[in-house]
Coordinates of N, CA and C in Angstrom, one line a residue:
X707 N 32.1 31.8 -4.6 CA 32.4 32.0 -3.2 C 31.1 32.0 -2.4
X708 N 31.1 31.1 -1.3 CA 29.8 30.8 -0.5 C 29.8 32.4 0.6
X709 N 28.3 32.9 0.9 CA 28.5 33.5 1.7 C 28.6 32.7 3.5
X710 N 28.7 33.9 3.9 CA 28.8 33.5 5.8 C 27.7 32.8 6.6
X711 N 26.5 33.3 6.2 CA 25.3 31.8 6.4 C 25.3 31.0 5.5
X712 N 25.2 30.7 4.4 CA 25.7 29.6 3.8 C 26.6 28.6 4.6
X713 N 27.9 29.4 4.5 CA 29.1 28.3 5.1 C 28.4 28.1 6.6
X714 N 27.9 28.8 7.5 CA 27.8 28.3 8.6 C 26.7 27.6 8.7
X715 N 25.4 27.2 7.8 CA 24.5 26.2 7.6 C 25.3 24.9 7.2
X716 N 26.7 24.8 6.4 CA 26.9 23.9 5.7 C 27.7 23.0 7.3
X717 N 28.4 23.8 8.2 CA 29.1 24.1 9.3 C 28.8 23.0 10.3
X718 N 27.5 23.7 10.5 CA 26.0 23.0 11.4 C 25.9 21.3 10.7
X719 N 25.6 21.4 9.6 CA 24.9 20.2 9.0 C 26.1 19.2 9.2
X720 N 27.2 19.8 8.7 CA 27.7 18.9 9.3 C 28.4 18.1 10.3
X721 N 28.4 19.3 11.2 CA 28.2 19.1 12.7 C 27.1 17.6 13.2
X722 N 26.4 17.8 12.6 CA 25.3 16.9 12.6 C 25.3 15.7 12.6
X723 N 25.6 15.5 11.0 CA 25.9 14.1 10.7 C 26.9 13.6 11.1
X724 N 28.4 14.2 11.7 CA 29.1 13.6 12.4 C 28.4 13.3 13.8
X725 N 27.8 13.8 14.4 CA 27.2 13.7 16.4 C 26.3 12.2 15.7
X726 N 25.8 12.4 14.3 CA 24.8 11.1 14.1 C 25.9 9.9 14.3
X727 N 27.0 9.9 13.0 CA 27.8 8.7 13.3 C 28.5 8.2 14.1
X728 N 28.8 9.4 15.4 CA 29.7 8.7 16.4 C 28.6 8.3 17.5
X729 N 27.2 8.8 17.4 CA 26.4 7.7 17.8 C 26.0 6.5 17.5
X730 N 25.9 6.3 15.9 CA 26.2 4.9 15.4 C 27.1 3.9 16.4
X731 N 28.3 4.8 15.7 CA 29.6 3.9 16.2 C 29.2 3.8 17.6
X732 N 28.9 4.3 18.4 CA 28.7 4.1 20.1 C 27.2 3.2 20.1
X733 N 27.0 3.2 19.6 CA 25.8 2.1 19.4 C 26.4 0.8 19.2
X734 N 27.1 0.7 18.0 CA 27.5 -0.7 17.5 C 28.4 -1.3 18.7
X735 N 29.4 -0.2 19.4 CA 30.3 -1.1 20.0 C 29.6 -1.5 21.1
X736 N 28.3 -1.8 21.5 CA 27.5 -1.9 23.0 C 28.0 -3.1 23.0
X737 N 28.0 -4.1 21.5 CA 28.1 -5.5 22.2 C 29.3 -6.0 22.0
X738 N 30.2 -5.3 22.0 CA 31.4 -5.7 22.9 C 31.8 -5.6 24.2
X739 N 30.8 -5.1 24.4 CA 30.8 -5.0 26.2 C 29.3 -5.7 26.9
X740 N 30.0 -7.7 27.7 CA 29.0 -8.0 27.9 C 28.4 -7.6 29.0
X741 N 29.0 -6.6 29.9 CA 28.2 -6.2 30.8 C 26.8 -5.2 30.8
X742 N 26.8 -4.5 29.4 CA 26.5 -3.3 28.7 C 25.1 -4.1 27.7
X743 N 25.8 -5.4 27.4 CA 24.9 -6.5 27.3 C 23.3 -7.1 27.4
X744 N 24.1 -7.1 28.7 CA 22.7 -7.5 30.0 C 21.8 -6.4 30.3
X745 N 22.3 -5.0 30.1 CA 21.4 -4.0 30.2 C 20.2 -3.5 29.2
X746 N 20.5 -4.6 28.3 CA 19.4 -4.1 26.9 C 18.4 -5.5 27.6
X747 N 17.5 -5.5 28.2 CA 16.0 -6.3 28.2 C 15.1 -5.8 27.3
X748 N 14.3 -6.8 27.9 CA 13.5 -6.6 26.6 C 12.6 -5.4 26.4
X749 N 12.4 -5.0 27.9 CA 11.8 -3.8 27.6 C 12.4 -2.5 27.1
X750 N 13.9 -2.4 27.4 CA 14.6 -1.4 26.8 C 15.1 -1.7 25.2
X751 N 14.9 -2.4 24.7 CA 14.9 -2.6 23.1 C 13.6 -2.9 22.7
X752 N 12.3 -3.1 23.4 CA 11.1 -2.3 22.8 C 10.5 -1.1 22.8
X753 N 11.5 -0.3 24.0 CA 11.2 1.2 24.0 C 11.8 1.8 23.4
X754 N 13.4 1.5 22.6 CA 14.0 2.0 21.5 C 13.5 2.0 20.4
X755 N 12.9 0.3 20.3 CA 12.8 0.5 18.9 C 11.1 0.9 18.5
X756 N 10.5 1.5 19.5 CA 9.3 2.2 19.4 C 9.8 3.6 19.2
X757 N 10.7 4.4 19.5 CA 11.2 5.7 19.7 C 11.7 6.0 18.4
X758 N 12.1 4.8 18.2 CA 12.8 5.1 16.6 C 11.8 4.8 15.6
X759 N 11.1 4.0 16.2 CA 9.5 4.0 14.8 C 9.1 4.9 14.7
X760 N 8.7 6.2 15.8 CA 8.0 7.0 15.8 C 8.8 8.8 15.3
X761 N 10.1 8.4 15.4 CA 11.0 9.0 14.4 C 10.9 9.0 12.9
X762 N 10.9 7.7 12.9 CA 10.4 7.7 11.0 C 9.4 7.9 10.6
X763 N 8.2 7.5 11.5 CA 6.7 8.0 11.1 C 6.8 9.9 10.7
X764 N 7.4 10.3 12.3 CA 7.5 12.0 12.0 C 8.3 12.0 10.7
X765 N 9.2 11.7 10.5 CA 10.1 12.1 8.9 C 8.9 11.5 7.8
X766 N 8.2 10.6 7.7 CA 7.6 9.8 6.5 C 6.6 11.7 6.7
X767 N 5.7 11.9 7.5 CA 4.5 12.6 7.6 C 4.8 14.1 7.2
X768 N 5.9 14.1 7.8 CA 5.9 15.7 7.8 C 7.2 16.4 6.8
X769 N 8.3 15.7 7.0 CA 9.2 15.9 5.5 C 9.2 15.5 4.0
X770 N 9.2 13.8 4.1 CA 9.0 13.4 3.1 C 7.0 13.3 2.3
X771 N 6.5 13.5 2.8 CA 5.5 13.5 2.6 C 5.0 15.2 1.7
X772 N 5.8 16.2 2.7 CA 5.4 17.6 1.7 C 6.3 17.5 0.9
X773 N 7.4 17.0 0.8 CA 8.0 17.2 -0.9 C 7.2 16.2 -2.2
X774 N 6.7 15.2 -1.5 CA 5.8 14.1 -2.2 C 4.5 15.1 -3.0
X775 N 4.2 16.1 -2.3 CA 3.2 16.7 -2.5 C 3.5 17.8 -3.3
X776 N 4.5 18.3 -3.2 CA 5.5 19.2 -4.4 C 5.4 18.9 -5.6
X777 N 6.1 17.4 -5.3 CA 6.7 16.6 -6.7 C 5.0 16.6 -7.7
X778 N 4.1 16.1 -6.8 CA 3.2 15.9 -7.6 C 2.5 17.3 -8.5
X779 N 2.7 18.4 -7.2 CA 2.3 19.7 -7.8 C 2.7 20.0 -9.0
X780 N 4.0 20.4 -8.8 CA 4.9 20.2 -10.1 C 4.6 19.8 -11.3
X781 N 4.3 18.7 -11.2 CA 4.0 17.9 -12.3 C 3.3 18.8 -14.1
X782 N 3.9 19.3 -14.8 CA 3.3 19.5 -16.0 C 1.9 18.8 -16.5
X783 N 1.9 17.5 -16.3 CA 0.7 17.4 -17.2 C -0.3 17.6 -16.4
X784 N -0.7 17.7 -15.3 CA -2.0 17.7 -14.6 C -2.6 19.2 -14.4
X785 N -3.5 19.7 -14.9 CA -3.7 21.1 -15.0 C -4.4 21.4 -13.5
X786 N -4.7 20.6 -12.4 CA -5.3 20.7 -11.5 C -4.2 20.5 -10.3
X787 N -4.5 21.2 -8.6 CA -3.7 20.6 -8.1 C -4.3 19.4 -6.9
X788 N -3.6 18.3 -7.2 CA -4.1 16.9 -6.9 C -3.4 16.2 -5.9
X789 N -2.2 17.0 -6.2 CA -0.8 16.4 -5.5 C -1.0 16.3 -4.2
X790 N -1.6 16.0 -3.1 CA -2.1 16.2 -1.9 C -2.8 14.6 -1.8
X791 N -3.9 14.5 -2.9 CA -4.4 13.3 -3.2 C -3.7 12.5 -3.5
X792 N -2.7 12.4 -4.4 CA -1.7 11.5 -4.9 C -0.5 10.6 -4.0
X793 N -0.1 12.1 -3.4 CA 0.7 11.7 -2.1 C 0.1 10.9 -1.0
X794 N -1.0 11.1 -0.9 CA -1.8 10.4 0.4 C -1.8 9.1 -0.5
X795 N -2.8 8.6 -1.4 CA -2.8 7.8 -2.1 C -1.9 6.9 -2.0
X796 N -0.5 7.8 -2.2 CA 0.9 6.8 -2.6 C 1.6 6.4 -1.0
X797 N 1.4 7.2 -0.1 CA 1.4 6.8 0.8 C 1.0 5.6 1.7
X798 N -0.3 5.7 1.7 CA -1.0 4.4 2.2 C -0.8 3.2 1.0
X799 N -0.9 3.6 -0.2 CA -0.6 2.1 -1.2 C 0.9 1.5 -0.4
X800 N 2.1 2.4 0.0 CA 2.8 2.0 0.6 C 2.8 1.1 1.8
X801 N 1.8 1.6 2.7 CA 1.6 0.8 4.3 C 0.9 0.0 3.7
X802 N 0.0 -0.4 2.7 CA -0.6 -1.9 2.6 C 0.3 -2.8 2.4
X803 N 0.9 -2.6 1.2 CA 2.2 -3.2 0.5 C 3.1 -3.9 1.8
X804 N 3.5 -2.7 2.7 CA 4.2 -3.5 4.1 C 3.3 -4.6 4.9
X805 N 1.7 -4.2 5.0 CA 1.3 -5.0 5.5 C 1.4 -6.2 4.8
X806 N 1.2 -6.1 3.5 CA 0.9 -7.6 2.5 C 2.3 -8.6 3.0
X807 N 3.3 -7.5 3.1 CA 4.5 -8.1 2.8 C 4.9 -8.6 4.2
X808 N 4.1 -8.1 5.3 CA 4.3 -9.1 6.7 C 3.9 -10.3 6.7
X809 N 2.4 -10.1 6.5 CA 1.6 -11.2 6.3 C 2.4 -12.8 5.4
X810 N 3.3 -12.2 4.4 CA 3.2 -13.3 3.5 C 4.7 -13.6 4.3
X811 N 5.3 -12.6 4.8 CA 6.5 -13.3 5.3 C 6.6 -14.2 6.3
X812 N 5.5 -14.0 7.4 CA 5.2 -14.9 8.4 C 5.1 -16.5 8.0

């Protein structure tokens, strides 16, 4: 049996992820409506999709990035802690990789 903060963390969370999907869905249906259409220029779907880059940056930096640094702490075989280095390391090997991977797509 879960306690009472428990269930009402679990409550929340998923409070959440539903407000996420019925924003989806209210996203997707924009372009069934072509009047609704005309209102995405170009400036307002490069200030979106700058808002939303800079969303993932915060999640890459600040969430995924300290459990990266965990995972590495953790690690049994390393008698030092490095995991800080590692994560940075694996990090940026990652943005080159994207760069490489622009470049060659172009």
């Amino acid at each position: 049996m879960t306690t009472d903060s428990t269930n009402g963390d679990a409550a929340f969370a998923f409070a959440l992820v539903c407000a996420a999907g019925g924003a989806t869905g209210l996203g997707a249906s924009v372009v069934f409506f072509p009047s609704l259409v005309k209102l995405a220029s170009k400036r307002v779907l490069a200030s979106s999709l700058g808002f939303s880059a800079g969303v993932m940056l915060y999640v890459s930096f600040v969430e995924i990035f300290q459990k990266s640094v965990l995972s590495f702490e953790m690690d049994k075989k390393r008698a030092d802690s490095t995991g800080y280095v590692y994560a940075t390391l694996c990090f940026f090997l990652g943005c080159f990789i994207m760069v490489l991977l622009d470049i060659l797509i172009k």
